[in-house]
Amino acid sequence: MTIPNILSLTRFILSIPIAFTLLNNYRTIGLILILIAWATDLLDGYLARRLNVISELGKVLDPLADKTLIFIIVLCLIKNNTLTLLTAIIVVLRDISILIAGLIVLKKYKFAIPSNWVGKVSAFLIGSSLFLMVILQNPKVSIFIERFIIFVAIISIFLYSFYYIKWVKKLRSS
C-alpha cells in the first residue's frame, strides 16, 4: 500500500461523510470534505509520479474513488432537487462506461489504461460544476450548469472512445 493508494482510499471513504453532510443540509462541512477529497485526488497522482510508485492497484483505485465520489454527489444533488435525473444519468453513464471499458482492458490484457487529458479535464469540469451546484443551489443557475455538464459528459465519452480504441489496437498488436 503506497501513499498515493492510501490517498485514493481516503477519497473513497470520504464519500460516506460527504453523503451524510449533503443529505442532512450540512453544506459547509460537506463542501470542506469535498475540497479535502479533491486535494487527495490532486496529491495522489502527483505523489505517484514524483515518488515513482505508480501501481496497477492505484490505476484502478484512483478512478474508482473518483467515480464513487461523483456518484455520491450526484445522488445527493438529485435528492436535494438540485440536479435533474437526466443530467445525473448522463454523468453516471459516462463514468460507468469509462470504468467498464477500463475493466475490460484490465481483464483481457492485464493492463490498466492510463488516464489522459480528456478524462482529467472532463472530470475536473464536471466535478467543478457539481461543486458549484452544491454551493449555489439556485435553480435558475443550475439549468445552465446542467447543460454544460451534459455537453462535457457527451464530448468526453466521444473522445474517450477514440482513446480506448487506440489502446486496444496497440495492445492487440503487442
XYZ file of N, CA and C in Angstrom:
522
model
N 0.853 -1.182 0.000
C 0.000 0.000 0.000
C 0.895 1.240 0.000
N 0.810 2.010 -1.053
C 1.624 3.222 -1.186
C 0.849 4.441 -0.675
N 1.563 5.543 -0.472
C 0.908 6.777 -0.022
C -0.166 7.224 -1.017
N 0.118 7.227 -2.340
C -0.939 7.606 -3.286
C -2.172 6.692 -3.197
N -1.956 5.403 -2.980
C -3.092 4.486 -2.851
C -3.886 4.760 -1.577
N -3.189 5.110 -0.512
C -3.872 5.465 0.740
C -4.710 6.727 0.531
N -4.176 7.687 -0.228
C -4.934 8.911 -0.519
C -6.181 8.591 -1.350
N -6.045 7.708 -2.326
C -7.215 7.309 -3.132
C -8.245 6.599 -2.263
N -7.778 5.731 -1.382
C -8.681 5.026 -0.462
C -9.367 6.018 0.471
N -8.629 7.024 0.920
C -9.208 8.071 1.775
C -10.328 8.790 1.038
N -10.101 9.118 -0.232
C -11.125 9.796 -1.039
C -12.362 8.897 -1.171
N -12.139 7.629 -1.367
C -13.241 6.668 -1.462
C -14.042 6.662 -0.164
N -13.362 6.603 0.960
C -14.021 6.566 2.272
C -14.723 7.889 2.575
N -14.145 9.019 2.133
C -14.748 10.337 2.376
C -16.133 10.471 1.743
N -16.438 9.642 0.755
C -17.750 9.748 0.108
C -18.890 9.500 1.105
N -18.648 8.714 2.133
C -19.695 8.426 3.127
C -20.042 9.675 3.951
N -19.054 10.323 4.602
C -19.421 11.548 5.340
C -19.882 12.682 4.413
N -19.386 12.710 3.183
C -19.852 13.728 2.234
C -21.339 13.520 1.971
N -21.730 12.290 1.738
C -23.158 11.994 1.512
C -23.977 12.393 2.734
N -23.510 12.035 3.910
C -24.241 12.367 5.134
C -24.426 13.882 5.271
N -23.353 14.635 5.063
C -23.441 16.084 5.246
C -24.343 16.739 4.201
N -24.244 16.298 2.951
C -25.071 16.907 1.909
C -26.544 16.544 2.070
N -26.809 15.321 2.484
C -28.203 14.893 2.654
C -28.855 15.517 3.880
N -28.038 15.876 4.855
C -28.576 16.466 6.079
C -28.378 17.971 6.143
N -28.102 18.555 4.986
C -28.013 20.003 4.821
C -26.906 20.654 5.658
N -25.812 19.918 5.848
C -24.608 20.489 6.460
C -23.659 20.854 5.320
N -24.112 21.800 4.503
C -23.402 22.118 3.255
C -21.972 22.575 3.477
N -21.743 23.401 4.469
C -20.388 23.924 4.688
C -19.414 22.786 4.987
N -19.815 21.895 5.879
C -18.957 20.746 6.198
C -18.798 19.863 4.957
N -19.887 19.653 4.230
C -19.829 18.863 3.008
C -18.871 19.456 1.990
N -18.929 20.770 1.831
C -18.034 21.443 0.882
C -16.575 21.310 1.311
N -16.320 21.416 2.597
C -14.947 21.251 3.106
C -14.458 19.827 2.825
N -15.315 18.844 3.075
C -14.938 17.454 2.811
C -14.705 17.209 1.315
N -15.525 17.831 0.472
C -15.330 17.698 -0.974
C -13.984 18.306 -1.371
N -13.637 19.447 -0.795
C -12.344 20.069 -1.093
C -11.181 19.190 -0.627
N -11.346 18.555 0.520
C -10.306 17.626 1.009
C -10.183 16.446 0.041
N -11.314 15.921 -0.396
C -11.299 14.804 -1.348
C -10.616 15.226 -2.649
N -10.927 16.428 -3.107
C -10.308 16.938 -4.326
C -8.795 17.074 -4.151
N -8.378 17.538 -2.972
C -6.941 17.672 -2.695
C -6.256 16.305 -2.713
N -6.918 15.272 -2.167
C -6.317 13.935 -2.201
C -6.187 13.443 -3.639
N -7.135 13.841 -4.492
C -7.066 13.439 -5.896
C -5.858 14.076 -6.577
N -5.661 15.354 -6.338
C -4.504 16.039 -6.927
C -3.195 15.476 -6.374
N -3.182 15.243 -5.078
C -1.964 14.809 -4.413
C -1.579 13.369 -4.759
N -2.550 12.475 -4.875
C -2.186 11.073 -5.126
C -1.504 10.902 -6.487
N -2.020 11.559 -7.514
C -1.389 11.455 -8.830
C -0.011 12.085 -8.846
N 0.108 13.249 -8.208
C 1.399 13.932 -8.142
C 2.436 13.056 -7.422
N 2.058 12.523 -6.252
C 2.992 11.713 -5.477
C 3.350 10.408 -6.182
N 2.369 9.814 -6.845
C 2.644 8.555 -7.550
C 3.725 8.773 -8.615
N 3.615 9.884 -9.341
C 4.624 10.182 -10.367
C 5.947 10.632 -9.729
N 5.849 11.503 -8.765
C 7.050 12.084 -8.129
C 7.873 11.020 -7.406
N 7.185 10.114 -6.679
C 7.876 9.071 -5.921
C 8.103 7.804 -6.734
N 7.606 7.837 -7.976
C 7.715 6.689 -8.879
C 7.114 5.422 -8.260
N 5.892 5.578 -7.735
C 5.196 4.436 -7.128
C 3.837 4.213 -7.817
N 3.821 4.399 -9.118
C 2.600 4.130 -9.882
C 2.375 2.628 -9.863
N 1.179 2.233 -9.448
C 0.891 0.798 -9.330
C -0.386 0.451 -10.088
N -0.517 -0.817 -10.396
C -1.741 -1.279 -11.060
C -2.944 -1.073 -10.139
N -2.748 -1.291 -8.826
C -3.829 -1.044 -7.867
C -4.237 0.422 -7.911
N -3.257 1.309 -7.941
C -3.546 2.737 -7.987
C -4.274 3.146 -9.253
N -3.940 2.504 -10.371
C -4.595 2.812 -11.646
C -6.070 2.426 -11.625
N -6.427 1.502 -10.747
C -7.830 1.092 -10.609
C -8.487 1.857 -9.454
N -7.788 1.960 -8.329
C -8.345 2.583 -7.128
C -8.637 4.072 -7.323
N -7.728 4.790 -7.985
C -7.902 6.232 -8.179
C -9.176 6.551 -8.964
N -9.369 5.982 -10.161
C -10.611 6.312 -10.886
C -11.862 5.778 -10.189
N -11.736 4.652 -9.490
C -12.889 4.109 -8.766
C -13.303 5.067 -7.643
N -12.322 5.620 -6.936
C -12.619 6.599 -5.882
C -13.244 7.859 -6.480
N -12.697 8.311 -7.609
C -13.245 9.498 -8.286
C -14.704 9.278 -8.676
N -14.962 8.140 -9.302
C -16.309 7.862 -9.805
C -17.300 7.646 -8.669
N -16.845 7.026 -7.591
C -17.716 6.839 -6.424
C -18.097 8.193 -5.833
N -17.116 9.070 -5.708
C -17.369 10.387 -5.144
C -18.346 11.182 -6.018
N -18.127 11.174 -7.315
C -19.034 11.880 -8.236
C -20.435 11.282 -8.127
N -20.530 9.953 -8.088
C -21.824 9.273 -7.991
C -22.564 9.687 -6.721
N -21.844 9.728 -5.606
C -22.451 10.112 -4.322
C -22.954 11.557 -4.389
N -22.138 12.451 -4.921
C -22.538 13.863 -5.005
C -23.750 14.015 -5.918
N -23.744 13.300 -7.038
C -24.879 13.346 -7.969
C -26.155 12.866 -7.270
N -26.064 11.757 -6.548
C -27.246 11.250 -5.827
C -27.760 12.267 -4.809
N -26.845 12.905 -4.105
C -27.259 13.906 -3.110
C -27.918 15.108 -3.781
N -27.382 15.536 -4.909
C -27.979 16.669 -5.627
C -29.368 16.323 -6.172
N -29.561 15.077 -6.588
C -30.901 14.653 -7.019
C -31.845 14.675 -5.824
N -31.398 14.105 -4.727
C -32.230 14.044 -3.526
C -32.610 15.440 -3.043
N -31.694 16.397 -3.204
C -31.959 17.780 -2.775
C -32.648 18.601 -3.869
N -33.076 17.933 -4.926
C -33.754 18.590 -6.063
C -32.919 19.699 -6.700
N -31.617 19.508 -6.740
C -30.721 20.489 -7.336
C -30.284 20.053 -8.727
N -30.333 18.761 -8.985
C -29.888 18.191 -10.255
C -31.013 17.345 -10.833
N -31.211 17.441 -12.139
C -32.262 16.633 -12.761
C -31.780 15.201 -12.962
N -32.716 14.304 -13.059
C -32.409 12.895 -13.259
C -31.686 12.678 -14.593
N -32.076 13.400 -15.639
C -31.438 13.248 -16.949
C -29.943 13.560 -16.866
N -29.593 14.666 -16.247
C -28.181 15.029 -16.112
C -27.450 13.984 -15.287
N -28.062 13.542 -14.217
C -27.446 12.528 -13.365
C -27.179 11.251 -14.151
N -28.141 10.826 -14.934
C -27.980 9.604 -15.733
C -26.821 9.757 -16.710
N -26.743 10.901 -17.375
C -25.660 11.123 -18.342
C -24.299 11.104 -17.649
N -24.183 11.768 -16.510
C -22.911 11.789 -15.773
C -22.542 10.383 -15.313
N -23.503 9.675 -14.747
C -23.236 8.332 -14.238
C -22.917 7.377 -15.398
N -23.636 7.484 -16.506
C -23.335 6.631 -17.661
C -21.938 6.900 -18.200
N -21.539 8.155 -18.190
C -20.174 8.496 -18.626
C -19.160 7.763 -17.756
N -19.327 7.891 -16.440
C -18.379 7.263 -15.526
C -18.422 5.746 -15.613
N -19.615 5.175 -15.698
C -19.738 3.723 -15.782
C -19.117 3.203 -17.078
N -19.353 3.901 -18.190
C -18.794 3.433 -19.465
C -17.268 3.471 -19.436
N -16.684 4.519 -18.862
C -15.230 4.606 -18.759
C -14.700 3.514 -17.840
N -15.380 3.300 -16.724
C -14.964 2.278 -15.768
C -15.041 0.884 -16.382
N -16.145 0.580 -17.051
C -16.316 -0.743 -17.666
C -15.276 -0.965 -18.761
N -15.061 0.048 -19.596
C -14.054 -0.083 -20.656
C -12.680 -0.375 -20.054
N -12.347 0.348 -19.002
C -11.060 0.123 -18.343
C -10.956 -1.268 -17.728
N -12.043 -1.737 -17.126
C -12.035 -3.075 -16.515
C -11.948 -4.177 -17.571
N -12.579 -3.961 -18.713
C -12.493 -4.942 -19.805
C -11.049 -5.083 -20.270
N -10.392 -3.961 -20.488
C -8.990 -3.999 -20.923
C -8.119 -4.626 -19.832
N -8.377 -4.276 -18.579
C -7.600 -4.831 -17.475
C -7.740 -6.349 -17.419
N -8.959 -6.831 -17.580
C -9.188 -8.279 -17.511
C -8.606 -8.995 -18.733
N -8.838 -8.436 -19.914
C -8.427 -9.105 -21.153
C -6.923 -8.999 -21.408
N -6.350 -7.833 -21.147
C -4.942 -7.604 -21.475
C -4.041 -7.469 -20.245
N -4.630 -7.549 -19.048
C -3.869 -7.385 -17.802
C -3.117 -6.052 -17.793
N -3.802 -5.020 -18.271
C -3.204 -3.701 -18.389
C -4.255 -2.655 -18.048
N -3.894 -1.709 -17.195
C -4.815 -0.614 -16.858
C -4.517 0.559 -17.786
N -5.523 0.975 -18.538
C -5.341 2.110 -19.443
C -5.043 3.345 -18.601
N -3.944 4.033 -18.911
C -3.622 5.231 -18.127
C -4.605 6.362 -18.409
N -4.730 7.243 -17.431
C -5.624 8.381 -17.635
C -5.013 9.301 -18.692
N -5.833 10.120 -19.282
C -5.352 11.070 -20.289
C -5.970 12.436 -20.014
N -5.581 13.412 -20.780
C -6.038 14.785 -20.556
C -7.542 14.922 -20.720
N -8.161 14.139 -21.625
C -9.615 14.220 -21.817
C -10.331 13.846 -20.526
N -9.906 12.735 -19.939
C -10.522 12.295 -18.696
C -10.299 13.268 -17.561
N -9.078 13.786 -17.465
C -8.759 14.717 -16.383
C -9.521 16.038 -16.524
N -9.539 16.575 -17.727
C -10.227 17.854 -17.947
C -11.734 17.694 -17.757
N -12.308 16.632 -18.350
C -13.762 16.454 -18.227
C -14.160 16.169 -16.783
N -13.373 15.375 -16.078
C -13.679 15.110 -14.665
C -13.592 16.395 -13.847
N -12.584 17.211 -14.134
C -12.456 18.487 -13.434
C -13.653 19.394 -13.723
N -14.043 19.494 -15.008
C -15.160 20.372 -15.376
C -16.477 19.892 -14.770
N -16.718 18.590 -14.831
C -17.957 18.046 -14.262
C -17.936 18.196 -12.740
N -16.817 17.831 -12.121
C -16.705 17.956 -10.663
C -16.861 19.390 -10.192
N -16.226 20.322 -10.895
C -16.344 21.746 -10.536
C -17.775 22.238 -10.695
N -18.424 21.777 -11.744
C -19.819 22.171 -11.979
C -20.728 21.644 -10.878
N -20.519 20.400 -10.491
C -21.320 19.828 -9.402
C -21.039 20.568 -8.092
N -19.780 20.920 -7.881
C -19.398 21.679 -6.685
C -20.130 23.022 -6.665
N -20.169 23.698 -7.815
C -20.917 24.956 -7.911
C -22.392 24.766 -7.585
N -22.944 23.642 -8.047
C -24.364 23.383 -7.769
C -24.597 23.193 -6.272
N -23.645 22.531 -5.603
C -23.770 22.352 -4.155
C -23.712 23.710 -3.460
N -22.799 24.559 -3.905
C -22.647 25.884 -3.290
C -23.874 26.758 -3.542
N -24.249 26.863 -4.815
C -25.277 27.845 -5.197
C -26.702 27.397 -4.887
N -26.999 26.163 -5.191
C -28.363 25.640 -5.052
C -29.402 26.645 -5.544
N -29.176 27.116 -6.762
C -30.061 28.087 -7.391
C -30.612 27.468 -8.673
N -31.921 27.200 -8.729
C -32.498 26.539 -9.904
C -32.241 27.258 -11.233
N -32.228 28.588 -11.221
C -32.003 29.328 -12.468
C -30.586 29.119 -12.991
N -29.621 29.134 -12.099
C -28.224 28.922 -12.485
C -27.979 27.442 -12.795
N -28.647 26.565 -12.060
C -28.463 25.130 -12.242
C -28.785 24.672 -13.657
N -29.762 25.302 -14.291
C -30.128 24.935 -15.664
C -28.929 25.100 -16.597
N -28.226 26.210 -16.479
C -27.058 26.458 -17.327
C -25.915 25.513 -16.979
N -25.723 25.280 -15.695
C -24.657 24.366 -15.264
C -24.948 22.956 -15.768
N -26.200 22.534 -15.688
C -26.560 21.196 -16.155
C -26.318 21.038 -17.649
N -26.663 22.040 -18.427
C -26.409 21.972 -19.874
C -24.914 21.833 -20.141
N -24.122 22.556 -19.394
C -22.671 22.469 -19.537
C -22.177 21.065 -19.165
N -22.683 20.517 -18.061
C -22.294 19.174 -17.631
C -22.636 18.148 -18.706
N -23.839 18.231 -19.254
C -24.261 17.287 -20.300
C -23.334 17.393 -21.505
N -23.033 18.616 -21.921
C -22.126 18.830 -23.054
C -20.770 18.184 -22.790
N -20.190 18.465 -21.637
C -18.869 17.931 -21.290
C -18.909 16.400 -21.223
N -19.935 15.851 -20.616
C -20.039 14.393 -20.483
C -20.128 13.716 -21.847
N -20.946 14.238 -22.717
C -21.105 13.626 -24.047
C -19.819 13.746 -24.857
N -19.220 14.918 -24.857
C -17.959 15.110 -25.595
C -16.876 14.183 -25.032
N -16.799 14.059 -23.709
C -15.752 13.219 -23.125
C -15.957 11.745 -23.452
N -17.199 11.280 -23.500
C -17.452 9.892 -23.897
C -16.985 9.677 -25.330
N -17.308 10.613 -26.197
C -16.908 10.534 -27.600
C -15.381 10.493 -27.719
N -14.682 11.420 -27.061
C -13.222 11.475 -27.147
C -12.577 10.276 -26.463
N -13.139 9.848 -25.340
C -12.570 8.703 -24.629
C -12.678 7.432 -25.460
N -13.743 7.309 -26.240
C -13.891 6.106 -27.067
C -12.746 5.997 -28.078
N -12.297 7.118 -28.629
C -11.148 7.091 -29.540
C -9.881 6.667 -28.797
N -9.707 7.177 -27.604
C -8.564 6.837 -26.768
C -8.578 5.340 -26.431
N -9.730 4.831 -26.078
C -9.902 3.418 -25.752
C -9.557 2.548 -26.963
N -10.099 2.898 -28.122
C -9.844 2.127 -29.349
C -8.356 2.138 -29.681
N -7.709 3.281 -29.516
C -6.263 3.389 -29.772
C -5.490 2.411 -28.889
N -5.836 2.354 -27.600
C -5.136 1.457 -26.678
C -5.410 -0.004 -26.993
N -6.640 -0.332 -27.327
C -6.966 -1.722 -27.644
C -6.178 -2.161 -28.881
N -6.123 -1.314 -29.913
C -5.329 -1.652 -31.116
C -3.866 -1.839 -30.755
N -3.341 -0.956 -29.930
C -1.938 -1.048 -29.518
C -1.681 -2.341 -28.745
N -2.597 -2.698 -27.847
C -2.418 -3.919 -27.047
C -2.576 -5.177 -27.900
N -3.477 -5.151 -28.875
C -3.630 -6.310 -29.768
C -2.404 -6.540 -30.616
N -1.740 -5.473 -31.012
C -0.573 -5.606 -31.881
C 0.695 -5.973 -31.101
N 0.612 -5.898 -29.764
C 1.799 -6.231 -28.945
C 2.031 -7.709 -28.849
